[in-house]
Amino acid sequence: MSTVFKAQKSRKDKADGVVEKSTEDKSVFRNKQRVLLLSSRGITFRHRHLLTDLGDLLPHTKKDAKLDSKSKLHIINELAELNNCNNCIFFEVRKRQDLYMWLSKTPNGPSVKFHIQNIHTMEELKMTGNCLKGSRHILSFDKNFESTPHWMLMKELFTQVFGIPKTARRIKPFVDHVISFSIVDNRVWFRNYQITEKPLEHRSATDTTDLTLVEIGPRFVMNPIRVFDGSFGGQTAFENPEFVSPNVARSNIKNAKAGRYKSRMDAIAKKDEKLKGAEMPEDPLSENNVFA
Amino acid sequence: SITSSKAVVVADPDDDLTREVAFYDQALEAAVLGRERIKKEGGVFQRPDDYFAEMIKTDDHMAKIRQRLLDENASIQASERAKAQRDLKKFGKKVQTEKRLEREKAKADALDKIQALKKKRQGNDNTTKADDDFDVALASDDDEMKAYKTAGKGGVNQNNKRSAPSSAESRGKRVKKDQKFGFGGKKRHGKSNTADSSADVSGFSVKRNKSTSFKSGHKAAKGGAKGAKGGAKQRPGKSRRQSGPSRH
């Protein structure tokens, strides 16, 4: 009952032009998504800033305390239940270096684990845009998301997690910015731009519209690892064959370095052997033998 | 929120610029489409200029960004100015050396001509001096002779100076200095007496010599400096005397 009341009240308070009459039938889909933002222990400053940036961008989120365990992730489902959330973004930090992001629909929906790279937070001075805190955004997806089922699943997940419902509490009425997801090199690139309307006098000949975009917000690259059937566990629905775990990547680099030394030592040993094999018996006519 | 998935991303490897441009284009297209859809559904798109609310980045942060952009611009302009100065200097130096070499060459040629003429003259006539026939024999509107005449030490015409706007004081001073140190004519015996200068008695005045006040032996009053001589014409200081009669 309380949710119905809240829904009615929020509809009245909204500055949106769209008004859903409460007398209409209940088949109107009410998008109620709430996202739980979590991280594990051992998080570094950059990852923490990224988490807070996401929290600022998405007003339908709720931040929670750090999770102690890295193995028993199923307790996140219960935490989400407690907080009335049906989505979750979980930052898992390993070795204080590698950031893994879990996106899941908490009760029993699918979940995806990504490896996050190339993090630039909103603090960076080269990103000059700004937007209202809590304004809703336009989500922009690349056409490549329609190509294979696992991308389609991820697109749906992004829509539900990153899409702000109209009935969220802390939203502002205007649409300020656009968030774009693109697929390049089998990874998902996240960008956040502010939309500005250019006045007539600043437009150049090559502009097609009067809108310009200025980059605001965090930018990162998501490398999908696995898609699970259940939330934080369950059967693997999709596994990315091209994924190289960061540990493996680091060890490859170290082995390559070690390999150089090893190959040099081998070459020296071979040379010694070759020289030994090339020794001939002493010639009776050599200088040593003739001139004693 | 509204999603739009029109654009196809170009397959790039690591080329930052094209990649970002592709993302930008995709997002722009989505923004345009999104705006249409929102307007159709009656939502509000752009926030009005007088709507002040909490922004994602604080005002301090935006000020830092702005400052950084300004600093970048300033440094670019400063470096461009310095570059322009350096180029100008190089160009000026080049022109200067060219001119100098030209003049020296002309001077050397003129001297050769003089030598040749001297030899010719010596062959013919031993009584006349080369100096007297100088102007007659050699055409003085010849290029080399002109250069020789105007060239001073090192091939630089000493009267040809880039100078600040000249005041009466500097003009007179310059003229005096040229007369004393410049070129052309004997200056060596300027302070020696000639017949005229020894016979010149205009500096002697009987009245002055006869006046006894403040002669040697009379105790000078306290603080009686040069200005206390009274009656005698005050002689200007050395620098004023040297800068010539044009000073007021």
Tab-separated table of N, CA and C in Angstrom, chain A residues 3-133:
chain	number	residue	atom	x	y	z
A	3	THR	N	3.704	1.648	-1.123
A	3	THR	CA	4.365	1.933	-2.402
A	3	THR	C	3.409	2.616	-3.354
A	4	VAL	N	2.156	2.221	-3.308
A	4	VAL	CA	1.178	2.870	-4.187
A	4	VAL	C	1.042	4.334	-3.811
A	5	PHE	N	1.006	4.572	-2.492
A	5	PHE	CA	0.882	5.961	-2.028
A	5	PHE	C	2.084	6.783	-2.478
A	6	LYS	N	3.244	6.138	-2.289
A	6	LYS	CA	4.470	6.862	-2.669
A	6	LYS	C	4.466	7.165	-4.151
A	7	ALA	N	4.002	6.174	-4.905
A	7	ALA	CA	4.008	6.366	-6.355
A	7	ALA	C	3.104	7.528	-6.725
A	8	GLN	N	1.944	7.591	-6.082
A	8	GLN	CA	1.017	8.693	-6.392
A	8	GLN	C	1.637	10.028	-6.015
A	9	LYS	N	2.233	10.057	-4.841
A	9	LYS	CA	2.815	11.325	-4.367
A	9	LYS	C	3.937	11.773	-5.292
A	10	SER	N	4.768	10.816	-5.681
A	10	SER	CA	5.900	11.217	-6.521
A	10	SER	C	5.429	11.681	-7.884
A	11	ARG	N	4.339	11.096	-8.319
A	11	ARG	CA	3.835	11.546	-9.607
A	11	ARG	C	3.375	12.983	-9.523
A	12	LYS	N	2.786	13.363	-8.424
A	12	LYS	CA	2.345	14.753	-8.282
A	12	LYS	C	3.533	15.694	-8.219
A	13	ASP	N	4.571	15.274	-7.543
A	13	ASP	CA	5.703	16.171	-7.341
A	13	ASP	C	6.546	16.349	-8.574
A	14	LYS	N	6.373	15.483	-9.516
A	14	LYS	CA	7.271	15.520	-10.660
A	14	LYS	C	7.038	16.751	-11.504
A	15	ALA	N	8.084	17.354	-11.979
A	15	ALA	CA	7.968	18.475	-12.910
A	15	ALA	C	7.861	17.986	-14.332
A	16	ASP	N	7.860	16.672	-14.526
A	16	ASP	CA	7.730	16.123	-15.875
A	16	ASP	C	6.391	16.491	-16.466
A	17	GLY	N	6.401	16.689	-17.786
A	17	GLY	CA	5.129	16.971	-18.445
A	17	GLY	C	4.261	15.745	-18.530
A	18	VAL	N	4.907	14.576	-18.476
A	18	VAL	CA	4.126	13.341	-18.613
A	18	VAL	C	3.400	13.056	-17.310
A	19	VAL	N	2.151	12.926	-17.396
A	19	VAL	CA	1.352	12.658	-16.188
A	19	VAL	C	0.609	11.353	-16.388
A	20	GLU	N	0.868	10.428	-15.464
A	20	GLU	CA	0.111	9.173	-15.548
A	20	GLU	C	-1.056	9.259	-14.594
A	21	LYS	N	-2.227	9.161	-15.138
A	21	LYS	CA	-3.404	9.317	-14.266
A	21	LYS	C	-3.534	8.086	-13.396
A	22	SER	N	-3.789	8.337	-12.145
A	22	SER	CA	-3.864	7.204	-11.227
A	22	SER	C	-5.142	6.396	-11.456
A	23	THR	N	-6.077	7.002	-12.128
A	23	THR	CA	-7.316	6.242	-12.335
A	23	THR	C	-7.170	5.241	-13.468
A	24	GLU	N	-6.058	5.324	-14.192
A	24	GLU	CA	-5.916	4.392	-15.311
A	24	GLU	C	-5.619	3.017	-14.785
A	25	ASP	N	-5.667	2.062	-15.695
A	25	ASP	CA	-5.562	0.668	-15.271
A	25	ASP	C	-4.163	0.366	-14.765
A	26	LYS	N	-4.075	-0.727	-14.025
A	26	LYS	CA	-2.819	-1.080	-13.398
A	26	LYS	C	-1.849	-1.685	-14.384
A	27	SER	N	-2.228	-1.797	-15.656
A	27	SER	CA	-1.303	-2.425	-16.600
A	27	SER	C	-0.221	-1.463	-17.070
A	28	VAL	N	-0.302	-0.226	-16.591
A	28	VAL	CA	0.802	0.690	-16.925
A	28	VAL	C	2.057	0.202	-16.225
A	29	PHE	N	3.080	0.048	-16.990
A	29	PHE	CA	4.318	-0.476	-16.416
A	29	PHE	C	4.994	0.603	-15.586
A	30	ARG	N	5.180	0.315	-14.323
A	30	ARG	CA	5.896	1.270	-13.486
A	30	ARG	C	7.293	0.735	-13.275
A	31	ASN	N	8.215	1.506	-13.772
A	31	ASN	CA	9.593	1.072	-13.749
A	31	ASN	C	10.175	1.350	-12.387
A	32	LYS	N	10.289	0.336	-11.556
A	32	LYS	CA	10.843	0.567	-10.249
A	32	LYS	C	12.151	-0.187	-10.150
A	33	GLN	N	13.222	0.542	-10.353
A	33	GLN	CA	14.522	-0.076	-10.233
A	33	GLN	C	15.265	0.645	-9.136
A	34	ARG	N	15.898	-0.138	-8.298
A	34	ARG	CA	16.800	0.483	-7.344
A	34	ARG	C	18.083	-0.299	-7.359
A	35	VAL	N	19.174	0.410	-7.275
A	35	VAL	CA	20.481	-0.218	-7.436
A	35	VAL	C	21.246	-0.106	-6.131
A	36	LEU	N	21.847	-1.214	-5.739
A	36	LEU	CA	22.675	-1.221	-4.551
A	36	LEU	C	24.127	-1.078	-5.000
A	37	LEU	N	24.844	-0.115	-4.405
A	37	LEU	CA	26.245	0.095	-4.771
A	37	LEU	C	27.117	-0.430	-3.651
A	38	LEU	N	27.980	-1.344	-4.011
A	38	LEU	CA	28.810	-1.972	-2.988
A	38	LEU	C	30.242	-2.044	-3.447
A	39	SER	N	31.136	-2.224	-2.492
A	39	SER	CA	32.493	-2.576	-2.884
A	39	SER	C	33.056	-3.555	-1.871
A	40	SER	N	34.115	-4.194	-2.263
A	40	SER	CA	34.762	-5.104	-1.315
A	40	SER	C	35.818	-4.333	-0.544
A	41	ARG	N	36.464	-4.994	0.374
A	41	ARG	CA	37.534	-4.324	1.104
A	41	ARG	C	38.778	-4.227	0.245
A	42	GLY	N	39.683	-3.319	0.607
A	42	GLY	CA	40.913	-3.186	-0.169
A	42	GLY	C	40.738	-2.323	-1.409
A	43	ILE	N	39.779	-1.456	-1.372
A	43	ILE	CA	39.531	-0.630	-2.563
A	43	ILE	C	40.485	0.562	-2.551
A	44	THR	N	40.961	0.939	-3.711
A	44	THR	CA	41.912	2.055	-3.779
A	44	THR	C	41.181	3.357	-4.068
A	45	PHE	N	41.936	4.428	-4.063
A	45	PHE	CA	41.303	5.745	-4.185
A	45	PHE	C	40.600	5.917	-5.512
A	46	ARG	N	41.235	5.431	-6.563
A	46	ARG	CA	40.643	5.639	-7.892
A	46	ARG	C	39.326	4.885	-8.020
A	47	HIS	N	39.314	3.659	-7.518
A	47	HIS	CA	38.092	2.870	-7.624
A	47	HIS	C	37.004	3.439	-6.738
A	48	ARG	N	37.425	3.963	-5.603
A	48	ARG	CA	36.440	4.541	-4.691
A	48	ARG	C	35.808	5.775	-5.318
A	49	HIS	N	36.644	6.590	-5.984
A	49	HIS	CA	36.096	7.768	-6.644
A	49	HIS	C	35.158	7.376	-7.760
A	50	LEU	N	35.514	6.314	-8.454
A	50	LEU	CA	34.624	5.852	-9.523
A	50	LEU	C	33.287	5.429	-8.957
A	51	LEU	N	33.322	4.739	-7.817
A	51	LEU	CA	32.077	4.297	-7.199
A	51	LEU	C	31.215	5.482	-6.795
A	52	THR	N	31.835	6.491	-6.192
A	52	THR	CA	31.045	7.662	-5.790
A	52	THR	C	30.534	8.422	-7.005
A	53	ASP	N	31.338	8.445	-8.075
A	53	ASP	CA	30.862	9.106	-9.294
A	53	ASP	C	29.619	8.416	-9.829
A	54	LEU	N	29.655	7.079	-9.833
A	54	LEU	CA	28.475	6.358	-10.300
A	54	LEU	C	27.289	6.633	-9.389
A	55	GLY	N	27.553	6.716	-8.120
A	55	GLY	CA	26.475	7.027	-7.195
A	55	GLY	C	25.887	8.398	-7.443
A	56	ASP	N	26.738	9.365	-7.817
A	56	ASP	CA	26.226	10.703	-8.122
A	56	ASP	C	25.431	10.713	-9.416
A	57	LEU	N	25.902	9.950	-10.361
A	57	LEU	CA	25.235	9.963	-11.659
A	57	LEU	C	23.869	9.302	-11.614
A	58	LEU	N	23.757	8.258	-10.830
A	58	LEU	CA	22.517	7.479	-10.814
A	58	LEU	C	21.792	7.751	-9.511
A	59	PRO	N	20.728	8.525	-9.572
A	59	PRO	CA	20.069	8.876	-8.316
A	59	PRO	C	19.202	7.776	-7.734
A	60	HIS	N	19.047	6.688	-8.437
A	60	HIS	CA	18.224	5.608	-7.879
A	60	HIS	C	19.093	4.542	-7.238
A	61	THR	N	20.277	4.979	-6.757
A	61	THR	CA	21.181	4.022	-6.134
A	61	THR	C	21.205	4.214	-4.638
A	62	LYS	N	21.706	3.182	-3.962
A	62	LYS	CA	21.884	3.271	-2.524
A	62	LYS	C	23.244	2.706	-2.216
A	63	LYS	N	24.043	3.476	-1.543
A	63	LYS	CA	25.385	3.017	-1.215
A	63	LYS	C	25.345	2.230	0.082
A	64	ASP	N	26.117	1.176	0.112
A	64	ASP	CA	26.147	0.359	1.315
A	64	ASP	C	27.587	0.175	1.772
A	65	ALA	N	27.741	-0.413	2.953
A	65	ALA	CA	29.077	-0.562	3.539
A	65	ALA	C	29.879	-1.612	2.780
A	66	LYS	N	31.184	-1.625	3.056
A	66	LYS	CA	32.064	-2.547	2.341
A	66	LYS	C	31.777	-3.975	2.760
A	67	LEU	N	31.884	-4.834	1.788
A	67	LEU	CA	31.635	-6.237	2.047
A	67	LEU	C	32.939	-6.912	2.424
A	68	ASP	N	32.877	-7.720	3.473
A	68	ASP	CA	34.097	-8.335	3.972
A	68	ASP	C	34.614	-9.452	3.087
A	69	SER	N	33.734	-10.355	2.753
A	69	SER	CA	34.220	-11.566	2.095
A	69	SER	C	34.194	-11.403	0.589
A	70	LYS	N	35.133	-12.053	-0.056
A	70	LYS	CA	35.162	-12.030	-1.518
A	70	LYS	C	34.656	-13.328	-2.120
A	71	SER	N	34.484	-14.312	-1.276
A	71	SER	CA	34.070	-15.609	-1.828
A	71	SER	C	32.578	-15.827	-1.686
A	72	LYS	N	32.023	-15.441	-0.556
A	72	LYS	CA	30.606	-15.732	-0.328
A	72	LYS	C	29.779	-14.559	-0.835
A	73	LEU	N	29.687	-14.448	-2.158
A	73	LEU	CA	29.013	-13.287	-2.702
A	73	LEU	C	27.509	-13.403	-2.660
A	74	HIS	N	26.999	-14.558	-2.336
A	74	HIS	CA	25.549	-14.698	-2.373
A	74	HIS	C	24.875	-13.899	-1.264
A	75	ILE	N	25.674	-13.469	-0.255
A	75	ILE	CA	25.026	-12.672	0.793
A	75	ILE	C	24.631	-11.290	0.281
A	76	ILE	N	25.191	-10.929	-0.868
A	76	ILE	CA	24.781	-9.643	-1.432
A	76	ILE	C	23.292	-9.685	-1.781
A	77	ASN	N	22.831	-10.860	-2.167
A	77	ASN	CA	21.408	-10.967	-2.497
A	77	ASN	C	20.560	-10.579	-1.299
A	78	GLU	N	20.988	-11.047	-0.126
A	78	GLU	CA	20.218	-10.725	1.072
A	78	GLU	C	20.316	-9.251	1.416
A	79	LEU	N	21.514	-8.693	1.236
A	79	LEU	CA	21.686	-7.265	1.487
A	79	LEU	C	20.769	-6.446	0.594
A	80	ALA	N	20.680	-6.865	-0.654
A	80	ALA	CA	19.819	-6.128	-1.572
A	80	ALA	C	18.365	-6.221	-1.152
A	81	GLU	N	17.994	-7.398	-0.700
A	81	GLU	CA	16.633	-7.600	-0.209
A	81	GLU	C	16.344	-6.663	0.948
A	82	LEU	N	17.335	-6.541	1.817
A	82	LEU	CA	17.160	-5.672	2.984
A	82	LEU	C	16.956	-4.231	2.578
A	83	ASN	N	17.713	-3.821	1.542
A	83	ASN	CA	17.661	-2.426	1.136
A	83	ASN	C	16.629	-2.159	0.086
A	84	ASN	N	15.831	-3.145	-0.224
A	84	ASN	CA	14.733	-2.924	-1.165
A	84	ASN	C	15.232	-2.661	-2.578
A	85	CYS	N	16.369	-3.231	-2.931
A	85	CYS	CA	16.924	-2.987	-4.250
A	85	CYS	C	16.760	-4.223	-5.106
A	86	ASN	N	16.539	-3.997	-6.387
A	86	ASN	CA	16.477	-5.166	-7.250
A	86	ASN	C	17.611	-5.239	-8.255
A	87	ASN	N	18.599	-4.349	-8.134
A	87	ASN	CA	19.810	-4.435	-8.947
A	87	ASN	C	20.994	-4.244	-8.029
A	88	CYS	N	22.155	-4.607	-8.536
A	88	CYS	CA	23.328	-4.388	-7.707
A	88	CYS	C	24.536	-4.143	-8.585
A	89	ILE	N	25.343	-3.175	-8.176
A	89	ILE	CA	26.671	-2.982	-8.768
A	89	ILE	C	27.671	-3.241	-7.657
A	90	PHE	N	28.515	-4.230	-7.875
A	90	PHE	CA	29.464	-4.622	-6.842
A	90	PHE	C	30.874	-4.484	-7.398
A	91	PHE	N	31.720	-3.678	-6.722
A	91	PHE	CA	33.108	-3.518	-7.129
A	91	PHE	C	33.976	-4.463	-6.330
A	92	GLU	N	34.574	-5.412	-7.017
A	92	GLU	CA	35.456	-6.330	-6.325
A	92	GLU	C	36.884	-5.961	-6.683
A	93	VAL	N	37.694	-5.677	-5.707
A	93	VAL	CA	39.081	-5.257	-5.949
A	93	VAL	C	39.986	-6.369	-5.485
A	94	ARG	N	40.843	-6.806	-6.387
A	94	ARG	CA	41.772	-7.877	-6.031
A	94	ARG	C	43.185	-7.375	-6.073
A	95	LYS	N	43.969	-7.721	-5.061
A	95	LYS	CA	45.375	-7.335	-4.982
A	95	LYS	C	45.553	-5.827	-4.958
A	96	ARG	N	44.513	-5.099	-4.597
A	96	ARG	CA	44.527	-3.622	-4.621
A	96	ARG	C	44.917	-3.082	-5.980
A	97	GLN	N	44.712	-3.865	-7.003
A	97	GLN	CA	45.118	-3.410	-8.327
A	97	GLN	C	44.013	-3.566	-9.354
A	98	ASP	N	43.424	-4.760	-9.350
A	98	ASP	CA	42.484	-5.067	-10.430
A	98	ASP	C	41.067	-4.848	-9.945
A	99	LEU	N	40.292	-4.171	-10.770
A	99	LEU	CA	38.905	-3.898	-10.416
A	99	LEU	C	38.011	-4.776	-11.264
A	100	TYR	N	37.158	-5.523	-10.578
A	100	TYR	CA	36.137	-6.316	-11.271
A	100	TYR	C	34.781	-5.757	-10.875
A	101	MET	N	33.905	-5.628	-11.819
A	101	MET	CA	32.581	-5.085	-11.532
A	101	MET	C	31.546	-6.147	-11.808
A	102	TRP	N	30.672	-6.387	-10.830
A	102	TRP	CA	29.548	-7.296	-11.005
A	102	TRP	C	28.295	-6.461	-11.199
A	103	LEU	N	27.530	-6.841	-12.221
A	103	LEU	CA	26.227	-6.211	-12.417
A	103	LEU	C	25.212	-7.316	-12.315
A	104	SER	N	24.258	-7.160	-11.424
A	104	SER	CA	23.312	-8.276	-11.362
A	104	SER	C	21.928	-7.813	-10.972
A	105	LYS	N	20.957	-8.597	-11.369
A	105	LYS	CA	19.582	-8.407	-10.925
A	105	LYS	C	19.416	-9.316	-9.730
A	106	THR	N	19.254	-8.703	-8.567
A	106	THR	CA	19.558	-9.480	-7.364
A	106	THR	C	18.698	-10.684	-7.012
A	107	PRO	N	17.453	-10.716	-7.074
A	107	PRO	CA	16.874	-11.930	-6.505
A	107	PRO	C	17.367	-13.183	-7.227
A	108	ASN	N	17.130	-13.318	-8.463
A	108	ASN	CA	17.621	-14.512	-9.148
A	108	ASN	C	17.915	-14.253	-10.610
A	109	GLY	N	18.154	-12.981	-10.930
A	109	GLY	CA	18.352	-12.650	-12.333
A	109	GLY	C	19.769	-12.953	-12.780
A	110	PRO	N	20.083	-12.671	-14.033
A	110	PRO	CA	21.431	-12.935	-14.497
A	110	PRO	C	22.399	-11.909	-13.928
A	111	SER	N	23.651	-12.289	-13.945
A	111	SER	CA	24.679	-11.367	-13.485
A	111	SER	C	25.863	-11.456	-14.437
A	112	VAL	N	26.569	-10.363	-14.530
A	112	VAL	CA	27.734	-10.298	-15.411
A	112	VAL	C	28.916	-9.832	-14.592
A	113	LYS	N	30.066	-10.407	-14.879
A	113	LYS	CA	31.292	-9.952	-14.232
A	113	LYS	C	32.170	-9.330	-15.304
A	114	PHE	N	32.620	-8.088	-15.034
A	114	PHE	CA	33.495	-7.382	-15.962
A	114	PHE	C	34.832	-7.119	-15.301
A	115	HIS	N	35.852	-6.950	-16.143
A	115	HIS	CA	37.135	-6.436	-15.672
A	115	HIS	C	37.240	-5.001	-16.181
A	116	ILE	N	37.482	-4.073	-15.262
A	116	ILE	CA	37.437	-2.651	-15.626
A	116	ILE	C	38.851	-2.124	-15.805
A	117	GLN	N	39.044	-1.394	-16.923
A	117	GLN	CA	40.366	-0.835	-17.191
A	117	GLN	C	40.213	0.618	-17.596
A	118	ASN	N	41.364	1.301	-17.701
A	118	ASN	CA	41.396	2.682	-18.209
A	118	ASN	C	40.414	3.580	-17.492
A	119	ILE	N	40.518	3.632	-16.176
A	119	ILE	CA	39.560	4.419	-15.394
A	119	ILE	C	40.001	5.872	-15.372
A	120	HIS	N	39.087	6.755	-15.755
A	120	HIS	CA	39.305	8.196	-15.562
A	120	HIS	C	38.094	8.707	-14.803
A	121	THR	N	38.316	9.249	-13.632
A	121	THR	CA	37.172	9.682	-12.832
A	121	THR	C	36.757	11.096	-13.230
A	122	MET	N	35.682	11.552	-12.576
A	122	MET	CA	35.182	12.890	-12.912
A	122	MET	C	36.089	13.985	-12.413
A	123	GLU	N	37.004	13.645	-11.513
A	123	GLU	CA	37.889	14.653	-10.949
A	123	GLU	C	38.853	15.225	-11.961
A	124	GLU	N	39.089	14.490	-13.042
A	124	GLU	CA	40.164	14.897	-13.938
A	124	GLU	C	39.838	16.208	-14.604
A	125	LEU	N	40.850	17.055	-14.689
A	125	LEU	CA	40.623	18.421	-15.133
A	125	LEU	C	40.423	18.539	-16.624
A	126	LYS	N	40.659	17.454	-17.349
A	126	LYS	CA	40.492	17.594	-18.790
A	126	LYS	C	39.046	17.425	-19.203
A	127	MET	N	38.211	16.947	-18.285
A	127	MET	CA	36.804	16.765	-18.645
A	127	MET	C	36.048	17.978	-18.149
A	128	THR	N	35.592	18.762	-19.082
A	128	THR	CA	35.134	20.090	-18.703
A	128	THR	C	33.622	20.209	-18.555
A	129	GLY	N	32.876	19.157	-18.817
A	129	GLY	CA	31.426	19.301	-18.751
A	129	GLY	C	30.897	19.184	-17.338
A	130	ASN	N	29.652	19.569	-17.183
A	130	ASN	CA	28.997	19.487	-15.887
A	130	ASN	C	27.526	19.274	-16.119
A	131	CYS	N	26.836	18.695	-15.144
A	131	CYS	CA	25.401	18.495	-15.319
A	131	CYS	C	24.747	18.520	-13.957
A	132	LEU	N	23.433	18.537	-13.982
A	132	LEU	CA	22.692	18.549	-12.729
A	132	LEU	C	22.877	17.219	-12.029
A	133	LYS	N	22.940	17.316	-10.707
A	133	LYS	CA	23.129	16.073	-9.965
A	133	LYS	C	21.782	15.381	-9.872
